mmCIF file of C-alpha atoms in Angstrom:
data_model
loop_
_atom_site.group_PDB
_atom_site.id
_atom_site.type_symbol
_atom_site.label_atom_id
_atom_site.label_comp_id
_atom_site.label_asym_id
_atom_site.label_seq_id
_atom_site.Cartn_x
_atom_site.Cartn_y
_atom_site.Cartn_z
ATOM 1 C CA MET A 6 131.844 -172.723 155.610
ATOM 2 C CA THR A 7 135.487 -172.549 156.542
ATOM 3 C CA ASP A 8 137.074 -169.818 158.345
ATOM 4 C CA CYS A 9 140.166 -167.607 156.584
ATOM 5 C CA PRO A 10 143.188 -167.645 158.562
ATOM 6 C CA ASN A 11 143.645 -164.148 159.070
ATOM 7 C CA VAL A 12 142.412 -164.055 162.488
ATOM 8 C CA GLU A 13 143.111 -160.123 162.548
ATOM 9 C CA VAL A 14 140.497 -159.240 159.632
ATOM 10 C CA ARG A 15 138.130 -161.956 161.101
ATOM 11 C CA GLU A 16 137.904 -160.025 164.174
ATOM 12 C CA LEU A 17 137.100 -156.702 162.378
ATOM 13 C CA LEU A 18 134.370 -157.674 160.387
ATOM 14 C CA PRO A 19 131.752 -156.832 162.999
ATOM 15 C CA GLU A 20 133.155 -153.420 163.139
ATOM 16 C CA LEU A 21 133.050 -153.425 159.596
ATOM 17 C CA LEU A 22 129.297 -154.566 159.655
ATOM 18 C CA HIS A 23 128.832 -151.271 162.146
ATOM 19 C CA GLU A 24 130.902 -148.731 160.238
ATOM 20 C CA GLY A 25 133.260 -148.705 163.365
ATOM 21 C CA LEU A 26 136.354 -148.620 161.660
ATOM 22 C CA ASP A 27 138.554 -145.526 160.783
ATOM 23 C CA ALA A 28 138.821 -144.973 157.322
ATOM 24 C CA ALA A 29 142.518 -146.634 156.956
ATOM 25 C CA ALA A 30 141.701 -150.042 158.619
ATOM 26 C CA ARG A 31 138.092 -150.281 156.841
ATOM 27 C CA GLN A 32 139.728 -149.733 153.170
ATOM 28 C CA ARG A 33 142.230 -152.290 154.337
ATOM 29 C CA VAL A 34 139.671 -154.568 155.731
ATOM 30 C CA GLU A 35 137.310 -154.281 152.694
ATOM 31 C CA ARG A 36 140.370 -154.707 150.055
ATOM 32 C CA HIS A 37 140.721 -158.245 151.826
ATOM 33 C CA VAL A 38 137.154 -159.250 152.242
ATOM 34 C CA ALA A 39 137.143 -158.378 148.193
ATOM 35 C CA THR A 40 139.705 -160.907 147.645
ATOM 36 C CA CYS A 41 139.035 -163.543 150.399
ATOM 37 C CA GLY A 42 135.802 -165.795 149.691
ATOM 38 C CA ASP A 43 135.506 -167.211 152.767
ATOM 39 C CA CYS A 44 135.327 -163.661 154.700
ATOM 40 C CA ALA A 45 132.521 -162.442 152.359
ATOM 41 C CA ALA A 46 130.617 -165.430 152.875
ATOM 42 C CA GLU A 47 131.069 -164.806 157.089
ATOM 43 C CA LEU A 48 130.669 -160.668 156.331
ATOM 44 C CA ALA A 49 127.184 -161.728 154.641
ATOM 45 C CA LEU A 50 126.737 -164.046 157.387
ATOM 46 C CA LEU A 51 126.936 -161.516 160.266
ATOM 47 C CA HIS A 52 124.516 -159.105 158.099
ATOM 48 C CA ASP A 53 122.134 -161.935 157.931
ATOM 49 C CA ALA A 54 122.196 -162.793 161.514
ATOM 50 C CA ARG A 55 122.099 -159.401 162.661
ATOM 51 C CA THR A 56 118.647 -158.984 160.383
ATOM 52 C CA ALA A 57 117.201 -162.006 161.869
ATOM 53 C CA LEU A 58 118.022 -160.705 165.517
ATOM 54 C CA ARG A 59 116.299 -157.313 165.207
ATOM 55 C CA ALA A 60 113.358 -158.871 163.048
ATOM 56 C CA SER A 61 113.188 -161.447 166.488
ATOM 57 C CA TYR A 62 111.878 -158.256 168.321
ATOM 58 C CA ARG A 63 110.619 -154.830 167.236
ATOM 59 C CA PRO A 64 110.686 -152.199 169.384
ATOM 60 C CA ARG A 65 108.318 -149.256 170.200
ATOM 61 C CA VAL A 66 109.433 -147.072 172.876
ATOM 62 C CA ASP A 67 107.409 -144.351 174.147
ATOM 63 C CA THR A 68 110.290 -142.014 174.460
ATOM 64 C CA ALA A 69 107.945 -139.072 175.525
ATOM 65 C CA ALA A 70 106.834 -141.373 178.374
ATOM 66 C CA ILE A 71 110.543 -142.467 179.431
ATOM 67 C CA VAL A 72 111.524 -138.775 179.226
ATOM 68 C CA ALA A 73 109.044 -137.802 181.648
ATOM 69 C CA ALA A 74 109.857 -140.038 184.103
ATOM 70 C CA LEU A 75 113.474 -138.975 184.375
ATOM 71 C CA PRO A 76 114.304 -136.960 187.211
ATOM 72 C CA ARG A 77 114.937 -133.276 186.425
ATOM 73 C CA PRO A 78 118.636 -132.044 185.395
ATOM 74 C CA GLY A 79 120.816 -129.938 187.625
ATOM 75 C CA GLY A 80 122.000 -130.757 190.781
ATOM 76 C CA ARG A 81 122.102 -133.569 193.744
ATOM 77 C CA ALA A 82 118.968 -132.474 194.899
ATOM 78 C CA SER A 83 116.956 -132.806 191.652
ATOM 79 C CA LEU A 84 118.571 -136.292 191.169
ATOM 80 C CA LEU A 85 117.005 -137.497 193.781
ATOM 81 C CA ARG A 86 113.569 -136.107 192.999
ATOM 82 C CA GLY A 87 113.199 -139.505 190.637
ATOM 83 C CA ALA A 88 110.518 -141.372 189.900
ATOM 84 C CA GLY A 89 109.415 -143.901 192.283
ATOM 85 C CA SER A 90 109.566 -142.938 196.023
ATOM 86 C CA ALA A 91 111.898 -145.417 196.912
ATOM 87 C CA ARG A 92 114.865 -143.325 196.022
ATOM 88 C CA PRO A 93 114.558 -140.132 198.639
ATOM 89 C CA ARG A 94 113.473 -142.468 201.449
ATOM 90 C CA VAL A 95 116.735 -144.804 200.679
ATOM 91 C CA ALA A 96 118.907 -141.852 200.395
ATOM 92 C CA TRP A 97 117.979 -140.565 203.904
ATOM 93 C CA ARG A 98 118.657 -144.221 205.446
ATOM 94 C CA ILE A 99 121.728 -143.893 203.792
ATOM 95 C CA ALA A 100 122.258 -140.288 205.010
ATOM 96 C CA ALA A 101 120.891 -141.775 208.389
ATOM 97 C CA ALA A 102 123.167 -144.316 208.838
ATOM 98 C CA VAL A 103 126.078 -142.031 208.166
ATOM 99 C CA ALA A 104 124.849 -140.018 210.645
ATOM 100 C CA ALA A 105 124.868 -142.446 213.519
ATOM 101 C CA ILE A 106 128.077 -143.670 212.637
ATOM 102 C CA ALA A 107 129.314 -140.127 212.999
ATOM 103 C CA LEU A 108 127.560 -139.777 216.167
ATOM 104 C CA GLY A 109 128.726 -142.770 217.851
ATOM 105 C CA GLY A 110 132.582 -141.640 216.711
ATOM 106 C CA LEU A 111 131.845 -138.202 218.128
ATOM 107 C CA SER A 112 129.853 -139.388 221.462
ATOM 108 C CA PHE A 113 133.315 -141.375 221.853
ATOM 109 C CA THR A 114 135.462 -138.799 221.359
ATOM 110 C CA VAL A 115 133.435 -136.377 223.817
ATOM 111 C CA ALA A 116 133.301 -139.082 226.279
ATOM 112 C CA ARG A 117 137.474 -139.657 226.339
ATOM 113 C CA SER A 118 137.762 -135.944 226.358
ATOM 114 C CA PRO A 119 138.445 -134.022 229.355
ATOM 115 C CA PHE A 120 135.090 -132.577 229.228
ATOM 116 C CA GLY A 121 133.360 -135.761 228.856
ATOM 117 C CA ALA A 122 134.436 -138.048 231.338
ATOM 118 C CA SER A 123 133.176 -138.715 235.211
ATOM 119 C CA SER A 124 132.849 -134.910 235.917
ATOM 120 C CA GLY A 125 128.898 -135.187 235.027
ATOM 121 C CA ALA A 126 129.380 -132.729 231.845
ATOM 122 C CA PRO A 127 126.360 -133.545 229.711
ATOM 123 C CA ALA A 128 126.494 -136.615 227.054
ATOM 124 C CA VAL A 129 125.929 -136.521 223.690
ATOM 125 C CA ALA A 130 122.328 -137.102 222.700
ATOM 126 C CA SER A 131 122.033 -140.806 222.910
ATOM 127 C CA GLY A 132 119.353 -143.298 221.524
ATOM 128 C CA GLY A 133 118.553 -143.998 224.954
ATOM 129 C CA ASP A 134 117.276 -141.141 226.357
ATOM 130 C CA SER A 135 113.210 -141.569 225.368
ATOM 131 C CA GLY A 136 113.258 -138.129 224.300
ATOM 132 C CA GLU A 137 115.940 -137.506 222.483
ATOM 133 C CA ALA A 138 115.291 -141.113 221.150
ATOM 134 C CA ALA A 139 111.969 -140.250 219.613
ATOM 135 C CA ALA A 140 113.489 -136.816 218.170
ATOM 136 C CA VAL A 141 115.845 -139.202 216.661
ATOM 137 C CA SER A 142 113.530 -141.361 215.268
ATOM 138 C CA ALA A 143 111.240 -138.562 213.776
ATOM 139 C CA VAL A 144 114.212 -137.180 211.844
ATOM 140 C CA PHE A 145 116.026 -139.870 210.849
ATOM 141 C CA GLY A 146 113.616 -142.680 210.804
ATOM 142 C CA GLU A 147 113.873 -146.314 212.508
ATOM 143 C CA THR A 148 117.337 -147.381 211.046
ATOM 144 C CA ALA A 149 119.345 -144.204 212.746
ATOM 145 C CA LEU A 150 117.267 -145.178 216.431
ATOM 146 C CA ALA A 151 118.083 -148.996 215.500
ATOM 147 C CA VAL A 152 122.094 -148.196 214.980
ATOM 148 C CA ALA A 153 121.878 -145.815 217.719
ATOM 149 C CA THR A 154 120.446 -147.775 220.722
ATOM 150 C CA PRO A 155 123.543 -148.405 223.161
ATOM 151 C CA ALA A 156 124.966 -151.449 222.249
ATOM 152 C CA PRO A 157 126.709 -153.132 224.919
ATOM 153 C CA ARG A 158 130.171 -151.316 225.794
ATOM 154 C CA PRO A 159 133.325 -153.602 225.051
ATOM 155 C CA VAL A 160 135.085 -153.898 228.513
ATOM 156 C CA GLY A 161 137.663 -151.389 229.109
ATOM 157 C CA LEU A 162 136.134 -148.929 226.753
ATOM 158 C CA THR A 163 134.279 -145.521 228.312
ATOM 159 C CA ALA A 164 132.111 -144.052 225.610
ATOM 160 C CA GLY A 165 129.523 -141.188 225.695
ATOM 161 C CA ASP A 166 126.405 -142.078 227.800
ATOM 162 C CA GLY A 167 123.768 -144.274 225.880
ATOM 163 C CA LEU A 168 125.639 -144.249 222.383
ATOM 164 C CA GLY A 169 128.739 -146.092 222.695
ATOM 165 C CA ASP A 170 130.690 -147.903 219.816
ATOM 166 C CA LEU A 171 128.567 -149.632 217.478
ATOM 167 C CA GLY A 172 128.479 -153.067 218.369
ATOM 168 C CA ASP A 173 128.344 -156.135 215.190
ATOM 169 C CA ARG A 174 124.465 -155.999 215.351
ATOM 170 C CA GLN A 175 124.523 -152.794 214.334
ATOM 171 C CA LEU A 176 126.769 -152.691 212.220
ATOM 172 C CA GLU A 177 125.106 -155.213 210.536
ATOM 173 C CA THR A 178 121.807 -153.867 210.415
ATOM 174 C CA LEU A 179 123.353 -151.087 208.788
ATOM 175 C CA LEU A 180 125.075 -153.177 206.049
ATOM 176 C CA GLY A 181 122.095 -155.379 205.672
ATOM 177 C CA GLU A 182 119.656 -152.133 204.637
ATOM 178 C CA LEU A 183 122.657 -150.912 202.469
ATOM 179 C CA ASP A 184 123.024 -154.574 200.756
ATOM 180 C CA ARG A 185 118.982 -154.267 199.964
ATOM 181 C CA LEU A 186 119.686 -151.938 197.266
ATOM 182 C CA GLU A 187 119.818 -154.140 194.912
ATOM 183 C CA ALA A 188 119.869 -152.998 191.227
ATOM 184 C CA ALA A 189 120.446 -149.253 192.332
ATOM 185 C CA PRO A 190 123.524 -147.673 191.004
ATOM 186 C CA ALA A 191 124.715 -145.690 194.112
ATOM 187 C CA VAL A 192 123.240 -142.519 195.321
ATOM 188 C CA GLU A 193 125.671 -140.648 197.120
ATOM 189 C CA PRO A 194 124.047 -139.493 200.300
ATOM 190 C CA ASP A 195 124.051 -135.871 201.450
ATOM 191 C CA ALA A 196 125.867 -137.149 204.227
ATOM 192 C CA LEU A 197 127.275 -133.546 205.255
ATOM 193 C CA THR A 198 123.949 -132.144 205.662
ATOM 194 C CA GLY A 199 123.258 -134.901 207.845
ATOM 195 C CA THR A 200 126.503 -134.479 210.075
ATOM 196 C CA ARG A 201 125.581 -131.202 210.365
ATOM 197 C CA LEU A 202 121.938 -131.728 211.216
ATOM 198 C CA VAL A 203 122.878 -133.863 213.639
ATOM 199 C CA ALA A 204 125.882 -131.998 215.308
ATOM 200 C CA GLY A 205 123.565 -128.914 215.890
ATOM 201 C CA THR A 206 120.329 -130.963 217.515
ATOM 202 C CA THR A 207 123.049 -132.783 219.618
ATOM 203 C CA THR A 208 124.791 -129.690 220.881
ATOM 204 C CA GLY A 209 122.024 -128.321 221.592
ATOM 205 C CA SER A 210 120.372 -130.665 223.451
ATOM 206 C CA GLU A 211 123.035 -131.434 225.720
ATOM 207 C CA ASP A 212 122.246 -129.094 228.321
ATOM 208 C CA MET B 12 120.818 -123.875 174.107
ATOM 209 C CA ARG B 13 123.658 -124.508 172.553
ATOM 210 C CA ALA B 14 123.805 -125.334 168.804
ATOM 211 C CA ASP B 15 123.925 -128.762 167.667
ATOM 212 C CA ARG B 16 126.471 -130.054 165.470
ATOM 213 C CA ALA B 17 126.047 -130.163 161.499
ATOM 214 C CA PRO B 18 123.389 -132.547 160.217
ATOM 215 C CA GLY B 19 124.666 -135.773 159.965
ATOM 216 C CA VAL B 20 127.438 -135.547 162.955
ATOM 217 C CA GLU B 21 126.068 -137.142 166.255
ATOM 218 C CA THR B 22 127.037 -135.319 169.444
ATOM 219 C CA PRO B 23 129.013 -137.887 171.444
ATOM 220 C CA ASP B 24 126.961 -139.158 174.734
ATOM 221 C CA LEU B 25 129.352 -137.452 177.374
ATOM 222 C CA GLU B 26 128.369 -133.721 175.763
ATOM 223 C CA LEU B 27 125.084 -134.287 175.866
ATOM 224 C CA ILE B 28 125.117 -136.087 179.124
ATOM 225 C CA ALA B 29 126.830 -132.668 180.346
ATOM 226 C CA ARG B 30 124.390 -130.536 178.850
ATOM 227 C CA TRP B 31 121.750 -132.193 180.698
ATOM 228 C CA ARG B 32 123.414 -131.594 183.700
ATOM 229 C CA ASP B 33 123.389 -127.880 183.184
ATOM 230 C CA GLY B 34 119.616 -128.288 182.686
ATOM 231 C CA ASP B 35 119.288 -129.176 178.835
ATOM 232 C CA GLU B 36 116.043 -131.445 179.078
ATOM 233 C CA ARG B 37 116.169 -131.703 175.523
ATOM 234 C CA ALA B 38 119.542 -133.471 175.866
ATOM 235 C CA ALA B 39 117.780 -136.122 177.947
ATOM 236 C CA THR B 40 115.215 -136.767 174.967
ATOM 237 C CA ILE B 41 118.266 -136.943 172.586
ATOM 238 C CA LEU B 42 120.050 -139.901 174.446
ATOM 239 C CA VAL B 43 116.563 -141.710 174.873
ATOM 240 C CA GLU B 44 115.865 -141.581 171.157
ATOM 241 C CA ARG B 45 119.436 -142.799 170.816
ATOM 242 C CA HIS B 46 119.513 -145.541 173.007
ATOM 243 C CA ALA B 47 116.209 -146.759 173.834
ATOM 244 C CA ASN B 48 115.341 -149.320 171.041
ATOM 245 C CA ALA B 49 118.630 -151.255 171.590
ATOM 246 C CA VAL B 50 118.026 -151.422 175.270
ATOM 247 C CA ALA B 51 114.588 -152.902 174.361
ATOM 248 C CA ARG B 52 116.338 -155.034 172.350
ATOM 249 C CA TYR B 53 118.516 -156.054 174.500
ATOM 250 C CA ALA B 54 116.237 -156.625 177.439
ATOM 251 C CA ALA B 55 113.713 -158.762 174.757
ATOM 252 C CA SER B 56 116.836 -160.825 173.466
ATOM 253 C CA LEU B 57 117.651 -161.975 177.362
ATOM 254 C CA GLY B 58 113.861 -163.146 177.291
ATOM 255 C CA GLU B 59 112.235 -160.415 178.765
ATOM 256 C CA ARG B 60 108.467 -160.234 176.891
ATOM 257 C CA ASP B 61 105.877 -158.511 178.575
ATOM 258 C CA GLY B 62 107.784 -156.243 180.719
ATOM 259 C CA VAL B 63 110.212 -154.545 178.035
ATOM 260 C CA ASP B 64 108.991 -151.215 178.490
ATOM 261 C CA GLU B 65 109.200 -151.098 182.134
ATOM 262 C CA VAL B 66 112.704 -152.640 182.453
ATOM 263 C CA VAL B 67 113.518 -149.619 179.602
ATOM 264 C CA GLN B 68 111.678 -146.893 181.195
ATOM 265 C CA ASP B 69 113.537 -148.148 184.919
ATOM 266 C CA THR B 70 117.194 -148.284 183.108
ATOM 267 C CA PHE B 71 116.825 -144.598 181.753
ATOM 268 C CA VAL B 72 115.457 -143.723 185.353
ATOM 269 C CA ARG B 73 118.431 -145.423 187.098
ATOM 270 C CA ALA B 74 120.841 -144.222 184.828
ATOM 271 C CA PHE B 75 119.742 -140.437 184.839
ATOM 272 C CA GLY B 76 119.568 -140.938 188.387
ATOM 273 C CA SER B 77 123.343 -141.791 189.001
ATOM 274 C CA LEU B 78 124.559 -140.019 186.484
ATOM 275 C CA ASP B 79 127.162 -138.889 188.654
ATOM 276 C CA THR B 80 128.788 -142.152 188.832
ATOM 277 C CA PHE B 81 129.472 -142.395 185.275
ATOM 278 C CA ARG B 82 133.144 -141.746 184.619
ATOM 279 C CA GLY B 83 132.656 -142.626 180.469
ATOM 280 C CA ASP B 84 135.180 -145.587 181.002
ATOM 281 C CA SER B 85 132.706 -147.808 179.012
ATOM 282 C CA SER B 86 130.121 -146.453 176.803
ATOM 283 C CA LEU B 87 126.871 -145.269 177.658
ATOM 284 C CA ARG B 88 125.303 -148.050 175.894
ATOM 285 C CA THR B 89 127.339 -150.518 177.587
ATOM 286 C CA TRP B 90 126.443 -148.776 181.197
ATOM 287 C CA LEU B 91 122.592 -148.905 180.047
ATOM 288 C CA PHE B 92 122.703 -152.602 178.953
ATOM 289 C CA THR B 93 124.561 -153.460 182.232
ATOM 290 C CA ILE B 94 121.929 -151.950 184.563
ATOM 291 C CA ALA B 95 119.014 -153.700 182.086
ATOM 292 C CA ARG B 96 120.553 -156.584 182.746
ATOM 293 C CA ARG B 97 120.444 -156.333 186.418
ATOM 294 C CA LEU B 98 116.661 -155.548 186.056
ATOM 295 C CA VAL B 99 115.902 -158.174 183.875
ATOM 296 C CA LEU B 100 117.997 -160.349 186.458
ATOM 297 C CA ASP B 101 116.062 -158.813 189.454
ATOM 298 C CA ARG B 102 112.591 -159.452 187.496
ATOM 299 C CA ARG B 103 113.212 -162.789 187.290
ATOM 300 C CA ARG B 104 114.075 -163.401 190.961
ATOM 301 C CA ASN B 105 110.949 -161.739 191.818
ATOM 302 C CA ALA B 106 108.445 -163.037 189.245
ATOM 303 C CA ARG B 107 107.971 -166.849 190.720
ATOM 304 C CA ARG B 108 106.116 -167.471 187.579
ATOM 305 C CA SER B 109 105.802 -171.255 185.958
ATOM 306 C CA ARG B 110 106.959 -169.938 182.578
ATOM 307 C CA GLU B 111 109.820 -168.217 183.804
ATOM 308 C CA VAL B 112 113.156 -169.308 185.313
ATOM 309 C CA GLY B 113 115.721 -167.586 187.921
ATOM 310 C CA GLU B 114 118.381 -167.266 186.445
ATOM 311 C CA LEU B 115 118.842 -165.785 182.723
ATOM 312 C CA GLY B 116 118.843 -168.149 179.733
ATOM 313 C CA GLU B 117 117.405 -171.309 180.947
ATOM 314 C CA GLY B 118 115.084 -172.463 177.920
ATOM 315 C CA ASP B 119 114.644 -169.020 176.293
ATOM 316 C CA ALA B 120 115.744 -170.128 172.862
ATOM 317 C CA SER B 121 112.990 -171.638 171.752
ATOM 318 C CA THR B 122 110.381 -169.635 173.163
ATOM 319 C CA GLU B 123 112.163 -166.446 171.344
ATOM 320 C CA TYR B 124 112.517 -167.683 168.129
ATOM 321 C CA ASP B 125 109.364 -169.481 167.793
ATOM 322 C CA ALA B 126 107.996 -166.387 167.795
ATOM 323 C CA LEU B 127 110.412 -165.070 165.035
ATOM 324 C CA ASP B 128 109.065 -168.001 162.816
ATOM 325 C CA GLY B 129 105.969 -165.901 162.656
ATOM 326 C CA LEU B 130 107.799 -162.911 161.514
ATOM 327 C CA ILE B 131 110.190 -164.391 158.784
ATOM 328 C CA ALA B 132 109.141 -165.084 155.544
ATOM 329 C CA ARG B 133 111.861 -165.772 153.641
ATOM 330 C CA GLU B 134 113.664 -168.857 153.767
ATOM 331 C CA ALA B 135 117.342 -167.855 154.213
ATOM 332 C CA GLN B 136 115.908 -166.016 157.312
ATOM 333 C CA ALA B 137 114.108 -168.552 158.516
ATOM 334 C CA ARG B 138 117.340 -170.926 158.286
ATOM 335 C CA MET B 139 119.392 -168.442 160.133
ATOM 336 C CA ALA B 140 116.732 -168.227 162.942
ATOM 337 C CA GLY B 141 117.152 -171.879 163.312
ATOM 338 C CA ALA B 142 120.919 -171.556 163.398
ATOM 339 C CA LEU B 143 120.602 -169.228 165.708
ATOM 340 C CA ALA B 144 118.050 -170.879 168.228
ATOM 341 C CA ARG B 145 121.162 -173.769 168.568
ATOM 342 C CA LEU B 146 123.473 -171.595 170.638
ATOM 343 C CA THR B 147 122.963 -171.539 174.214
ATOM 344 C CA PRO B 148 121.711 -168.607 176.010
ATOM 345 C CA THR B 149 124.850 -167.261 177.082
ATOM 346 C CA GLN B 150 126.720 -167.347 173.678
ATOM 347 C CA ARG B 151 123.534 -165.817 171.868
ATOM 348 C CA GLU B 152 123.509 -162.927 174.436
ATOM 349 C CA VAL B 153 127.674 -162.540 173.632
ATOM 350 C CA PHE B 154 126.882 -162.899 169.777
ATOM 351 C CA ALA B 155 123.817 -160.654 169.645
ATOM 352 C CA LEU B 156 125.866 -157.499 171.632
ATOM 353 C CA ARG B 157 128.819 -158.090 169.060
ATOM 354 C CA VAL B 158 126.589 -158.750 165.928
ATOM 355 C CA ASN B 159 123.624 -156.759 166.349
ATOM 356 C CA ASP B 160 124.931 -153.883 168.788
ATOM 357 C CA GLY B 161 128.572 -153.754 167.947
ATOM 358 C CA LEU B 162 130.054 -153.936 171.255
ATOM 359 C CA SER B 163 133.820 -154.695 171.542
ATOM 360 C CA TYR B 164 134.733 -157.800 173.341
ATOM 361 C CA LYS B 165 135.558 -155.502 176.270
ATOM 362 C CA GLU B 166 132.226 -154.114 176.412
ATOM 363 C CA ILE B 167 130.532 -157.320 176.309
ATOM 364 C CA ALA B 168 132.526 -158.679 179.144
ATOM 365 C CA THR B 169 131.371 -155.683 181.769
ATOM 366 C CA VAL B 170 127.591 -156.070 180.351
ATOM 367 C CA VAL B 171 127.834 -159.791 180.889
ATOM 368 C CA GLY B 172 130.056 -159.859 184.132
ATOM 369 C CA THR B 173 132.668 -162.093 182.730
ATOM 370 C CA THR B 174 136.234 -161.850 181.282
ATOM 371 C CA GLU B 175 137.162 -160.275 177.757
ATOM 372 C CA GLY B 176 138.805 -163.626 176.841
ATOM 373 C CA ALA B 177 135.421 -165.572 177.909
ATOM 374 C CA ALA B 178 133.637 -163.269 175.709
ATOM 375 C CA ARG B 179 135.795 -163.956 172.388
ATOM 376 C CA VAL B 180 135.403 -167.438 173.091
ATOM 377 C CA HIS B 181 131.684 -167.342 173.453
ATOM 378 C CA TYR B 182 131.453 -165.703 170.394
ATOM 379 C CA HIS B 183 133.685 -167.674 168.368
ATOM 380 C CA ASN B 184 131.781 -170.648 169.683
ATOM 381 C CA ALA B 185 128.752 -168.899 168.465
ATOM 382 C CA LEU B 186 129.859 -168.080 165.286
ATOM 383 C CA ARG B 187 130.899 -171.797 164.868
ATOM 384 C CA THR B 188 127.619 -172.932 165.931
ATOM 385 C CA VAL B 189 125.776 -170.913 162.979
ATOM 386 C CA LYS B 190 127.513 -171.301 160.309
ATOM 387 C CA GLU B 191 127.406 -175.746 161.248
ATOM 388 C CA GLY B 192 123.448 -175.164 161.341
ATOM 389 C CA LEU B 193 123.344 -173.340 157.891
ATOM 390 C CA ASP B 194 125.492 -175.920 156.417
ATOM 391 C CA ASP B 195 122.907 -178.348 157.739
#
């Protein structure tokens, strides 16, 4: 079996097989195939190959079962209520991690503001305080508490009491959690909700 | 619910996705019916055997759970194949069974087409099966995506994780191997 030198037409033979050509292209290719033994043989080969490939496995898909397992449509919340218990927990862990980073940044900002310096103004809630740590852990789980645990402070910087800048270890922990989300298309966390919740809890507990 | 198009005219996937987002659950049924068999065949072509149903269901669950991230740059089927491929790879890594291997494509060809021999009656189809069995796993995957599913080289590159040029080379190498197998 030899190959036709018309590469352009040969490249379109699979599209012809799958009826993926527009009318003009289909007519042009069909006219060529009608006069070219090599292309006619190749088109027949592709047809037989498709038959053989499809004969190797005949799917018996239970469409109803698949549809029943799909998340319900209509918004992010329903998307999070998908099959399996892992997705909501994963989404909360992402939200917790984002909130912890935001809290760390807020704590640093408060500490460096006129109100957050050595005057004794109450610091943003930190993971160092046992009561607040328990609250953080209860709401956000261990991941948030782990990254909220005060890291050794870099020399020369002043951060909020308990929660300083996240150190390399905390960042690696956070990134490790995210990296373990294998084969899971990204689900956008509801970061705004987490942030507002933390901000409300935090400011309420400053005193 | 909006009226469907005239008989014989398929509603585009993106339109069905938009309908589903608006709460039309019937749109999900249409999408599953349209693509599930192809996803199942693709998973089987990668050597998945007992877990095809699970792979297909997981593929659609993950896809519908993250439709916000689907931009429509590739076709929905390409995206589904990409998810399915990743799931099959993960299953391989986690399985640790003696008959399976860690990476796609090692030693799958003969296993798949031993089963094919039992299904094919006609000699011509048996010869084609034998020719296809000579393909490397990558050639078979690319060839099947092109011939069985009609994917473009660009879409194949997206699914397999290679370049468009490499996909073209794999396809033509596979085609040449099949021709040589039939000529023998």
